[in-house]
Short mmCIF file of C-alpha atoms and ligand atoms in Angstrom, two decimals:
data_model
loop_
_atom_site.label_atom_id
_atom_site.label_comp_id
_atom_site.label_asym_id
_atom_site.label_seq_id
_atom_site.Cartn_x
_atom_site.Cartn_y
_atom_site.Cartn_z
CA MET A 78 -11.57 106.74 -76.35
CA PHE A 79 -9.19 103.86 -75.67
CA LYS A 80 -5.94 103.48 -77.60
CA ILE A 81 -4.91 99.89 -78.23
CA ALA A 82 -1.48 98.82 -79.46
CA LEU A 83 -2.10 95.78 -81.63
CA LEU A 84 0.81 93.36 -81.98
CA PRO A 85 -0.42 90.29 -83.91
CA GLY A 86 3.07 88.73 -84.21
CA ASP A 87 3.58 85.49 -86.13
CA GLY A 88 1.71 82.33 -87.13
CA ILE A 89 -1.76 81.98 -85.63
CA GLY A 90 -1.04 85.14 -83.62
CA VAL A 91 -2.15 87.04 -86.71
CA GLU A 92 -5.36 85.03 -87.04
CA VAL A 93 -6.43 85.20 -83.39
CA ALA A 94 -5.52 88.90 -83.17
CA ALA A 95 -7.90 89.53 -86.09
CA SER A 96 -10.64 87.80 -84.06
CA ALA A 97 -9.78 89.96 -81.04
CA VAL A 98 -10.07 93.14 -83.11
CA GLN A 99 -13.53 92.19 -84.39
CA VAL A 100 -14.74 91.47 -80.87
CA ILE A 101 -13.24 94.68 -79.44
CA LYS A 102 -14.94 96.75 -82.15
CA THR A 103 -18.31 95.10 -81.56
CA VAL A 104 -18.12 95.48 -77.78
CA ALA A 105 -16.97 99.11 -77.99
CA GLU A 106 -19.81 99.96 -80.33
CA HIS A 107 -22.40 98.36 -78.05
CA PHE A 108 -21.02 100.03 -74.93
CA HIS A 109 -20.81 103.41 -76.69
CA THR A 110 -17.11 103.84 -76.36
CA GLU A 111 -14.45 104.45 -79.01
CA VAL A 112 -11.31 102.46 -79.67
CA GLU A 113 -8.33 103.25 -81.85
CA PHE A 114 -5.85 100.59 -82.96
CA LYS A 115 -2.23 101.13 -83.85
CA GLU A 116 -0.71 97.99 -85.34
CA CYS A 117 2.99 97.13 -84.99
CA LEU A 118 5.29 94.26 -85.81
CA ILE A 119 6.73 92.00 -83.12
CA GLY A 120 8.64 88.72 -83.20
CA GLY A 121 9.79 86.98 -86.39
CA CYS A 122 7.99 89.36 -88.74
CA SER A 123 9.71 92.30 -87.06
CA TYR A 124 13.08 90.56 -87.42
CA ASP A 125 12.42 90.07 -91.15
CA ALA A 126 11.48 93.72 -91.63
CA HIS A 127 13.90 95.48 -89.25
CA GLY A 128 16.54 92.93 -88.17
CA THR A 129 15.24 92.93 -84.58
CA PRO A 130 12.22 91.19 -82.99
CA LEU A 131 11.22 94.37 -81.12
CA THR A 132 11.83 97.91 -82.36
CA ASP A 133 11.89 101.07 -80.27
CA GLU A 134 8.94 102.25 -82.34
CA THR A 135 6.83 99.27 -81.23
CA ILE A 136 7.75 99.90 -77.59
CA GLN A 137 6.87 103.59 -77.97
CA THR A 138 3.47 102.69 -79.47
CA CYS A 139 2.82 100.52 -76.39
CA TYR A 140 3.83 103.42 -74.10
CA ASP A 141 1.33 105.64 -75.93
CA SER A 142 -1.56 103.18 -75.54
CA ASP A 143 -4.13 102.32 -72.86
CA ALA A 144 -3.68 98.60 -73.47
CA VAL A 145 -1.59 96.26 -75.59
CA PHE A 146 -2.97 93.19 -77.34
CA LEU A 147 -0.44 90.58 -78.41
CA GLY A 148 -1.16 87.52 -80.60
CA ALA A 149 1.87 85.22 -80.40
CA VAL A 150 5.42 85.11 -81.72
CA GLY A 151 7.80 82.50 -83.11
CA GLY A 152 8.06 79.92 -85.84
CA TYR A 153 10.38 77.38 -87.50
CA LYS A 154 11.92 80.03 -89.73
CA TRP A 155 13.57 81.89 -86.86
CA GLU A 156 14.59 78.94 -84.67
CA SER A 157 18.31 79.08 -85.47
CA LEU A 158 18.76 82.80 -84.77
CA PRO A 159 20.96 83.82 -81.82
CA HIS A 160 19.09 84.04 -78.51
CA ASN A 161 18.76 87.83 -78.41
CA LEU A 162 17.30 87.97 -81.93
CA LYS A 163 14.80 85.14 -81.52
CA PRO A 164 11.12 86.21 -81.68
CA GLU A 165 10.62 85.10 -78.05
CA ALA A 166 13.29 87.57 -76.86
CA ALA A 167 10.82 90.32 -77.80
CA LEU A 168 8.34 89.11 -75.18
CA LEU A 169 10.75 89.34 -72.25
CA LYS A 170 12.00 92.75 -73.38
CA LEU A 171 8.49 94.10 -73.89
CA ARG A 172 7.24 92.88 -70.48
CA LYS A 173 10.28 94.43 -68.85
CA SER A 174 9.99 97.72 -70.75
CA LEU A 175 6.34 98.05 -69.74
CA GLY A 176 7.05 97.17 -66.08
CA LEU A 177 4.44 94.40 -66.07
CA TYR A 178 4.90 93.01 -62.58
CA THR A 179 1.68 91.00 -62.29
CA ASN A 180 0.55 88.14 -64.48
CA ILE A 181 -3.06 87.11 -64.15
CA ARG A 182 -4.29 83.77 -65.44
CA PRO A 183 -7.84 82.67 -64.80
CA ALA A 184 -8.96 79.09 -64.20
CA LYS A 185 -12.55 79.08 -65.27
CA ILE A 186 -14.70 76.20 -66.30
CA TYR A 187 -16.80 76.51 -69.40
CA LYS A 188 -19.59 74.08 -68.63
CA PRO A 189 -19.84 72.67 -72.18
CA LEU A 190 -16.15 71.64 -72.03
CA VAL A 191 -16.28 70.07 -68.59
CA ASP A 192 -15.92 66.55 -70.02
CA SER A 193 -12.65 67.33 -71.81
CA SER A 194 -10.83 68.00 -68.52
CA SER A 195 -8.79 65.30 -66.82
CA LEU A 196 -10.68 66.00 -63.58
CA LYS A 197 -14.13 64.75 -62.63
CA LYS A 198 -17.15 66.86 -63.50
CA GLU A 199 -18.27 67.17 -59.87
CA VAL A 200 -14.83 68.50 -58.85
CA LEU A 201 -14.88 71.09 -61.63
CA ASP A 202 -18.44 72.40 -61.66
CA GLY A 203 -18.41 76.09 -60.73
CA VAL A 204 -14.62 76.51 -60.62
CA ASP A 205 -13.70 80.16 -61.19
CA PHE A 206 -10.48 81.58 -59.77
CA VAL A 207 -7.49 83.66 -60.84
CA VAL A 208 -3.79 83.25 -60.17
CA PHE A 209 -1.83 86.46 -59.52
CA ARG A 210 1.80 85.67 -60.26
CA GLU A 211 4.57 88.16 -59.49
CA LEU A 212 6.39 88.51 -62.81
CA THR A 213 9.46 90.72 -62.57
CA GLY A 214 11.16 89.67 -59.32
CA GLY A 215 12.01 86.60 -57.27
CA ILE A 216 14.36 83.80 -58.17
CA TYR A 217 14.17 84.35 -61.95
CA PHE A 218 15.89 87.72 -61.60
CA GLY A 219 17.74 87.56 -58.24
CA GLU A 220 21.51 88.02 -58.03
CA PRO A 221 23.94 86.38 -57.54
CA ARG A 222 23.28 83.55 -59.93
CA GLY A 223 25.47 81.14 -61.84
CA PHE A 224 26.96 77.68 -62.05
CA ASP A 225 30.25 75.95 -62.65
CA THR A 226 31.12 72.28 -62.86
CA GLU A 227 30.71 71.81 -59.08
CA ARG A 228 27.67 73.88 -58.14
CA GLY A 229 24.82 76.01 -59.38
CA PHE A 230 22.92 78.72 -57.52
CA ASN A 231 20.16 81.31 -57.78
CA THR A 232 18.85 83.89 -55.35
CA MET A 233 15.23 84.29 -54.34
CA VAL A 234 14.81 87.85 -53.20
CA TYR A 235 11.83 90.23 -52.85
CA SER A 236 11.76 93.86 -51.83
CA LYS A 237 8.89 95.21 -49.78
CA GLU A 238 7.74 97.39 -52.68
CA GLU A 239 7.55 94.39 -55.02
CA VAL A 240 5.28 92.49 -52.64
CA VAL A 241 3.14 95.48 -51.65
CA ARG A 242 2.17 96.45 -55.21
CA ILE A 243 1.02 92.98 -56.31
CA ALA A 244 -0.73 92.33 -52.98
CA ARG A 245 -2.70 95.58 -53.32
CA MET A 246 -3.73 94.61 -56.84
CA ALA A 247 -4.87 91.16 -55.70
CA PHE A 248 -6.93 92.53 -52.80
CA LYS A 249 -8.56 95.12 -55.07
CA VAL A 250 -9.53 92.52 -57.66
CA ALA A 251 -10.81 90.15 -54.93
CA ARG A 252 -13.28 92.87 -53.91
CA GLU A 253 -14.82 92.64 -57.39
CA ARG A 254 -15.00 88.85 -57.13
CA LYS A 255 -15.70 86.56 -54.15
CA ASN A 256 -13.63 88.64 -51.74
CA LYS A 257 -11.12 85.91 -50.87
CA VAL A 258 -7.34 85.92 -51.25
CA ILE A 259 -5.08 82.96 -50.59
CA SER A 260 -1.43 83.94 -50.42
CA VAL A 261 0.83 81.05 -51.37
CA ASP A 262 4.38 80.68 -50.08
CA LYS A 263 6.84 78.29 -48.48
CA ALA A 264 7.24 80.18 -45.22
CA ASN A 265 8.02 77.01 -43.24
CA VAL A 266 11.33 76.68 -45.11
CA LEU A 267 12.22 79.95 -46.86
CA GLU A 268 12.96 83.26 -45.14
CA VAL A 269 11.99 85.15 -48.29
CA SER A 270 8.56 83.51 -48.02
CA GLN A 271 8.22 84.50 -44.36
CA PHE A 272 8.97 88.06 -45.48
CA TRP A 273 6.38 87.76 -48.31
CA ARG A 274 3.80 86.57 -45.78
CA ASN A 275 4.54 89.41 -43.32
CA VAL A 276 4.20 92.05 -46.03
CA VAL A 277 0.97 90.59 -47.43
CA HIS A 278 -0.55 90.67 -43.94
CA GLU A 279 0.56 94.28 -43.49
CA VAL A 280 -1.10 95.26 -46.79
CA HIS A 281 -4.22 93.34 -45.73
CA LYS A 282 -4.79 95.90 -42.96
CA ASP A 283 -5.97 98.28 -45.71
CA PHE A 284 -8.43 95.65 -46.99
CA PRO A 285 -10.02 94.23 -43.81
CA ASP A 286 -13.21 93.32 -45.68
CA VAL A 287 -11.30 90.81 -47.85
CA GLU A 288 -10.73 87.33 -46.38
CA LEU A 289 -7.01 86.41 -46.35
CA ASN A 290 -5.51 82.98 -45.78
CA ASP A 291 -2.00 81.60 -46.25
CA MET A 292 -1.19 78.29 -47.88
CA TYR A 293 2.06 76.45 -48.51
CA VAL A 294 2.79 75.98 -52.18
CA ASP A 295 2.97 72.18 -52.05
CA ASN A 296 -0.45 72.04 -50.39
CA CYS A 297 -1.81 74.55 -52.90
CA ALA A 298 -0.72 72.43 -55.89
CA MET A 299 -2.56 69.51 -54.30
CA GLN A 300 -5.67 71.55 -53.43
CA ILE A 301 -6.03 72.94 -56.97
CA VAL A 302 -6.42 69.40 -58.23
CA ARG A 303 -8.40 68.09 -55.22
CA ASN A 304 -10.87 70.90 -54.59
CA PRO A 305 -10.37 73.87 -56.96
CA LYS A 306 -13.71 75.42 -56.01
CA GLN A 307 -12.26 76.72 -52.73
CA PHE A 308 -10.14 79.35 -54.53
CA ASP A 309 -10.99 82.87 -55.62
CA VAL A 310 -7.71 84.84 -55.90
CA ILE A 311 -4.36 83.07 -55.48
CA LEU A 312 -1.53 85.51 -54.82
CA THR A 313 1.99 84.21 -55.24
CA SER A 314 5.60 84.78 -56.29
CA ASN A 315 7.20 84.30 -59.70
CA LEU A 316 8.46 80.72 -59.37
CA PHE A 317 5.44 79.32 -57.53
CA GLY A 318 3.07 81.20 -59.83
CA ASP A 319 4.76 79.84 -62.93
CA ILE A 320 3.93 76.30 -61.85
CA LEU A 321 0.54 76.92 -60.20
CA SER A 322 -0.85 78.91 -63.14
CA ASP A 323 -0.03 76.03 -65.51
CA ILE A 324 -1.77 73.53 -63.24
CA ALA A 325 -4.72 75.88 -62.82
CA GLY A 326 -4.95 76.50 -66.57
CA MET A 327 -4.82 72.91 -67.62
CA ILE A 328 -7.43 71.56 -65.24
CA THR A 329 -9.88 73.58 -67.30
CA GLY A 330 -8.98 72.03 -70.68
CA SER A 331 -7.17 73.12 -73.85
CA LEU A 332 -4.33 75.56 -74.54
CA GLY A 333 -6.53 77.28 -77.10
CA MET A 334 -8.87 78.37 -74.29
CA LEU A 335 -6.40 80.07 -71.92
CA PRO A 336 -6.24 83.89 -71.71
CA SER A 337 -3.84 86.06 -69.73
CA ALA A 338 -3.26 89.61 -68.60
CA SER A 339 0.00 91.18 -67.48
CA LEU A 340 -0.38 94.40 -65.53
CA GLY A 341 1.97 97.04 -64.22
CA SER A 342 1.49 100.44 -62.60
CA LYS A 343 1.04 102.20 -65.95
CA TYR A 344 0.71 99.61 -68.71
CA ALA A 345 -1.16 96.41 -69.43
CA LEU A 346 -0.72 93.62 -71.94
CA TYR A 347 -3.27 90.97 -72.90
CA GLU A 348 -2.40 87.78 -74.76
CA PRO A 349 -3.50 84.19 -75.18
CA VAL A 350 -1.25 81.74 -73.32
CA HIS A 351 -0.60 79.62 -76.43
CA GLY A 352 2.19 80.19 -78.96
CA SER A 353 2.19 80.78 -82.71
CA ALA A 354 1.28 77.13 -83.52
CA PRO A 355 3.27 76.94 -86.79
CA ASP A 356 1.76 73.49 -87.44
CA ILE A 357 -1.69 74.98 -88.09
CA ALA A 358 -0.79 78.59 -89.01
CA GLY A 359 -2.49 80.13 -92.03
CA GLN A 360 -5.19 77.44 -92.20
CA ASN A 361 -8.05 79.22 -90.43
CA LYS A 362 -8.08 76.40 -87.86
CA ALA A 363 -6.84 78.16 -84.71
CA ASN A 364 -9.09 78.43 -81.70
CA PRO A 365 -9.70 82.16 -81.17
CA LEU A 366 -11.34 81.77 -77.74
CA ALA A 367 -8.17 82.31 -75.64
CA SER A 368 -7.66 85.51 -77.57
CA ILE A 369 -11.28 86.61 -77.18
CA SER A 370 -11.20 85.80 -73.48
CA SER A 371 -8.06 87.96 -73.20
CA VAL A 372 -10.15 90.76 -74.71
CA ALA A 373 -12.70 90.20 -71.91
CA MET A 374 -9.86 90.72 -69.42
CA MET A 375 -8.84 93.92 -71.24
CA PHE A 376 -12.32 95.37 -70.81
CA THR A 377 -12.43 94.31 -67.16
CA TYR A 378 -8.97 95.36 -66.00
CA SER A 379 -7.86 98.19 -68.30
CA PHE A 380 -11.10 99.85 -69.31
CA GLU A 381 -12.93 99.15 -66.01
CA MET A 382 -15.89 97.79 -67.98
CA LYS A 383 -16.49 94.56 -66.08
CA LYS A 384 -20.00 94.19 -67.46
CA ALA A 385 -18.58 94.13 -71.00
CA GLY A 386 -15.98 91.55 -69.95
CA ASP A 387 -18.65 89.38 -68.36
CA LEU A 388 -20.83 89.56 -71.49
CA ILE A 389 -17.94 88.41 -73.68
CA GLU A 390 -17.45 85.42 -71.38
CA GLU A 391 -21.18 84.65 -71.55
CA ALA A 392 -21.02 84.80 -75.34
CA ILE A 393 -18.10 82.33 -75.39
CA ASN A 394 -20.02 80.01 -73.10
CA LYS A 395 -23.15 80.17 -75.26
CA THR A 396 -21.12 79.47 -78.43
CA LEU A 397 -19.67 76.34 -76.83
CA ASP A 398 -23.08 75.41 -75.50
CA ASP A 399 -24.45 75.64 -79.05
CA GLY A 400 -21.91 72.92 -79.96
CA TYR A 401 -19.38 74.94 -82.00
CA ARG A 402 -15.81 73.67 -81.72
CA THR A 403 -12.47 74.37 -83.37
CA VAL A 404 -10.30 71.34 -84.11
CA ASP A 405 -8.34 71.44 -80.81
CA ILE A 406 -11.47 71.08 -78.65
CA MET A 407 -13.59 69.02 -81.06
CA SER A 408 -15.62 66.19 -79.61
CA GLU A 409 -18.26 63.80 -80.93
CA GLY A 410 -21.60 65.32 -81.92
CA CYS A 411 -20.22 68.87 -82.08
CA LYS A 412 -19.91 71.19 -85.09
CA LEU A 413 -16.35 71.68 -86.36
CA VAL A 414 -15.77 75.32 -87.34
CA SER A 415 -12.96 77.59 -88.53
CA THR A 416 -11.37 80.49 -86.65
CA ASP A 417 -13.54 82.94 -88.57
CA LYS A 418 -16.77 81.06 -87.98
CA MET A 419 -16.09 80.66 -84.24
CA THR A 420 -15.40 84.40 -83.97
CA GLU A 421 -18.57 85.21 -85.89
CA ARG A 422 -20.63 82.96 -83.57
CA VAL A 423 -19.22 84.65 -80.43
CA ILE A 424 -20.01 88.08 -81.86
CA GLU A 425 -23.56 87.10 -82.78
CA ASN A 426 -24.11 85.62 -79.32
CA PHE A 427 -22.65 88.73 -77.69
CA LYS A 428 -25.16 90.90 -79.56
CA GLU A 429 -28.03 88.57 -78.69
CA ILE A 430 -27.19 88.45 -74.96
CA TYR A 431 -26.65 92.21 -74.90
CA HIS A 432 -30.10 92.88 -76.32
CA LYS A 433 -31.78 90.17 -74.23
CA GLN A 434 -30.45 91.80 -71.09
CA GLY A 435 -31.94 95.11 -72.23
CA LEU A 436 -28.54 96.81 -72.11
CA GLY A 437 -29.23 98.75 -75.30
CA VAL A 438 -32.13 100.45 -73.55
CA PHE A 439 -30.06 101.41 -70.47
CA THR A 440 -27.15 102.87 -72.39
CA LEU A 441 -29.09 104.84 -74.99
P1 NAD B 728 2.10 76.38 -79.29
O1 NAD B 728 1.28 76.88 -78.16
O2 NAD B 728 2.31 77.31 -80.42
O3 NAD B 728 1.46 75.03 -79.86
C1 NAD B 728 1.36 73.81 -79.12
C2 NAD B 728 0.29 72.91 -79.76
O4 NAD B 728 -1.00 73.44 -79.44
C3 NAD B 728 0.35 72.87 -81.29
O5 NAD B 728 0.02 71.57 -81.72
C4 NAD B 728 -0.68 73.85 -81.74
O6 NAD B 728 -1.26 73.56 -83.00
C5 NAD B 728 -1.73 73.77 -80.61
N1 NAD B 728 -2.36 75.07 -80.39
C6 NAD B 728 -1.84 76.14 -79.72
N2 NAD B 728 -2.70 77.15 -79.72
C7 NAD B 728 -3.79 76.74 -80.39
C8 NAD B 728 -5.03 77.35 -80.75
N3 NAD B 728 -5.33 78.61 -80.41
N4 NAD B 728 -5.91 76.64 -81.48
C9 NAD B 728 -5.65 75.37 -81.83
N5 NAD B 728 -4.51 74.73 -81.52
C10 NAD B 728 -3.58 75.41 -80.82
O7 NAD B 728 3.50 75.94 -78.66
P2 NAD B 728 4.83 75.41 -79.39
O8 NAD B 728 4.45 74.55 -80.55
O9 NAD B 728 5.66 74.88 -78.31
O10 NAD B 728 5.53 76.72 -79.93
C11 NAD B 728 5.40 77.23 -81.27
C12 NAD B 728 6.09 78.58 -81.34
O11 NAD B 728 5.42 79.51 -80.50
C13 NAD B 728 7.54 78.55 -80.86
O12 NAD B 728 8.30 79.38 -81.67
C14 NAD B 728 7.45 79.07 -79.43
O13 NAD B 728 8.64 79.63 -78.99
C15 NAD B 728 6.37 80.10 -79.59
N6 NAD B 728 5.64 80.44 -78.35
C16 NAD B 728 5.23 81.74 -78.25
C17 NAD B 728 4.49 82.12 -77.16
C18 NAD B 728 4.00 83.54 -77.11
O14 NAD B 728 4.08 84.23 -78.10
N7 NAD B 728 3.49 84.02 -75.97
C19 NAD B 728 4.14 81.20 -76.17
C20 NAD B 728 4.54 79.87 -76.32
C21 NAD B 728 5.30 79.51 -77.43
#
């Protein structure tokens, strides 16, 4: 039995979280496992109900769960609130409270969408890699920091423990993939990067079967656009990962397609990369695929059910291959569908692929 804290949030977060729940229930049923949801408020809706975007009760529910699913937060209504009461403040506080030190964003090409990328088809075919970004350290949190009228400064600092734990996670995941890690830094200029590199190589001694290479961040940005197929797992710090994961995400197409996972030692949170999209909220137009793909990551990383995660991805691919599109990824000759219809198609395809592969027979 897996306990899931469900935090739909605001705007289309509510709609895509509903899609996620349907998919989770279907997958759990087919893989003969049980799931229990506990739903909580987060973001603007929590502010309206409790005067704060994140209550202690919501945090406690996350502590009591095996995984957290988050839709999205924010909206016009709460834009003028003070910084600490804004819906988005809940995200930073929640990630910190759960100790989520690794953010994982995949760059995966869905073949049917290959033409909507800004890169050429032949460069993209077969691209499938993940970016491991350190999330709770580095220059975004380092002290001292500040500015006055004459100068501004931040501090990029990493402790050994911070590097070791994310490196171990990256090497472990690489073993389940193509067994290749590229650690990205700026060791030719920054001492903190030289330290990062030394520690990653020390950790590598425990994973000698995994191929490890180093790459400078400027070269990596270029290589992701030039030849993205060469990558399997990119391991990098907070600042570099922030930029590289956006490049990696966008070469594969639309915001409505991008999932993410944030993992710590004890807790894990899964969420689509997009926001609450107030411009289309409540209209049954949102693309639920980023959310559904985040569910695939939940099965893979938190429940250690990689087969289930892979089947969800296959179902998404088949749905796109059948020509179904929400408005954000619509192209000529395709069938425009609602959030609900897209979700229904993925679920039907999941069931079909599951039975075709004879999985029902194996698991009975
Ligand atoms: P956004 O991601 O919400 O929307 C950007 C554009 O992409 C919009 O035109 C929207 O309609 C479209 N879009 C996004 N997701 C889509 C989907 N699944 N299907 C179809 N179209 C989709 O970003 P924004 O407009 O800059 O921000 C809106 C609100 O969301 C703000 O309050 C912002 O702070 C918040 N936000 C929250 C998160 C989060 O909860 N993790 C992330 C980013 C932004």
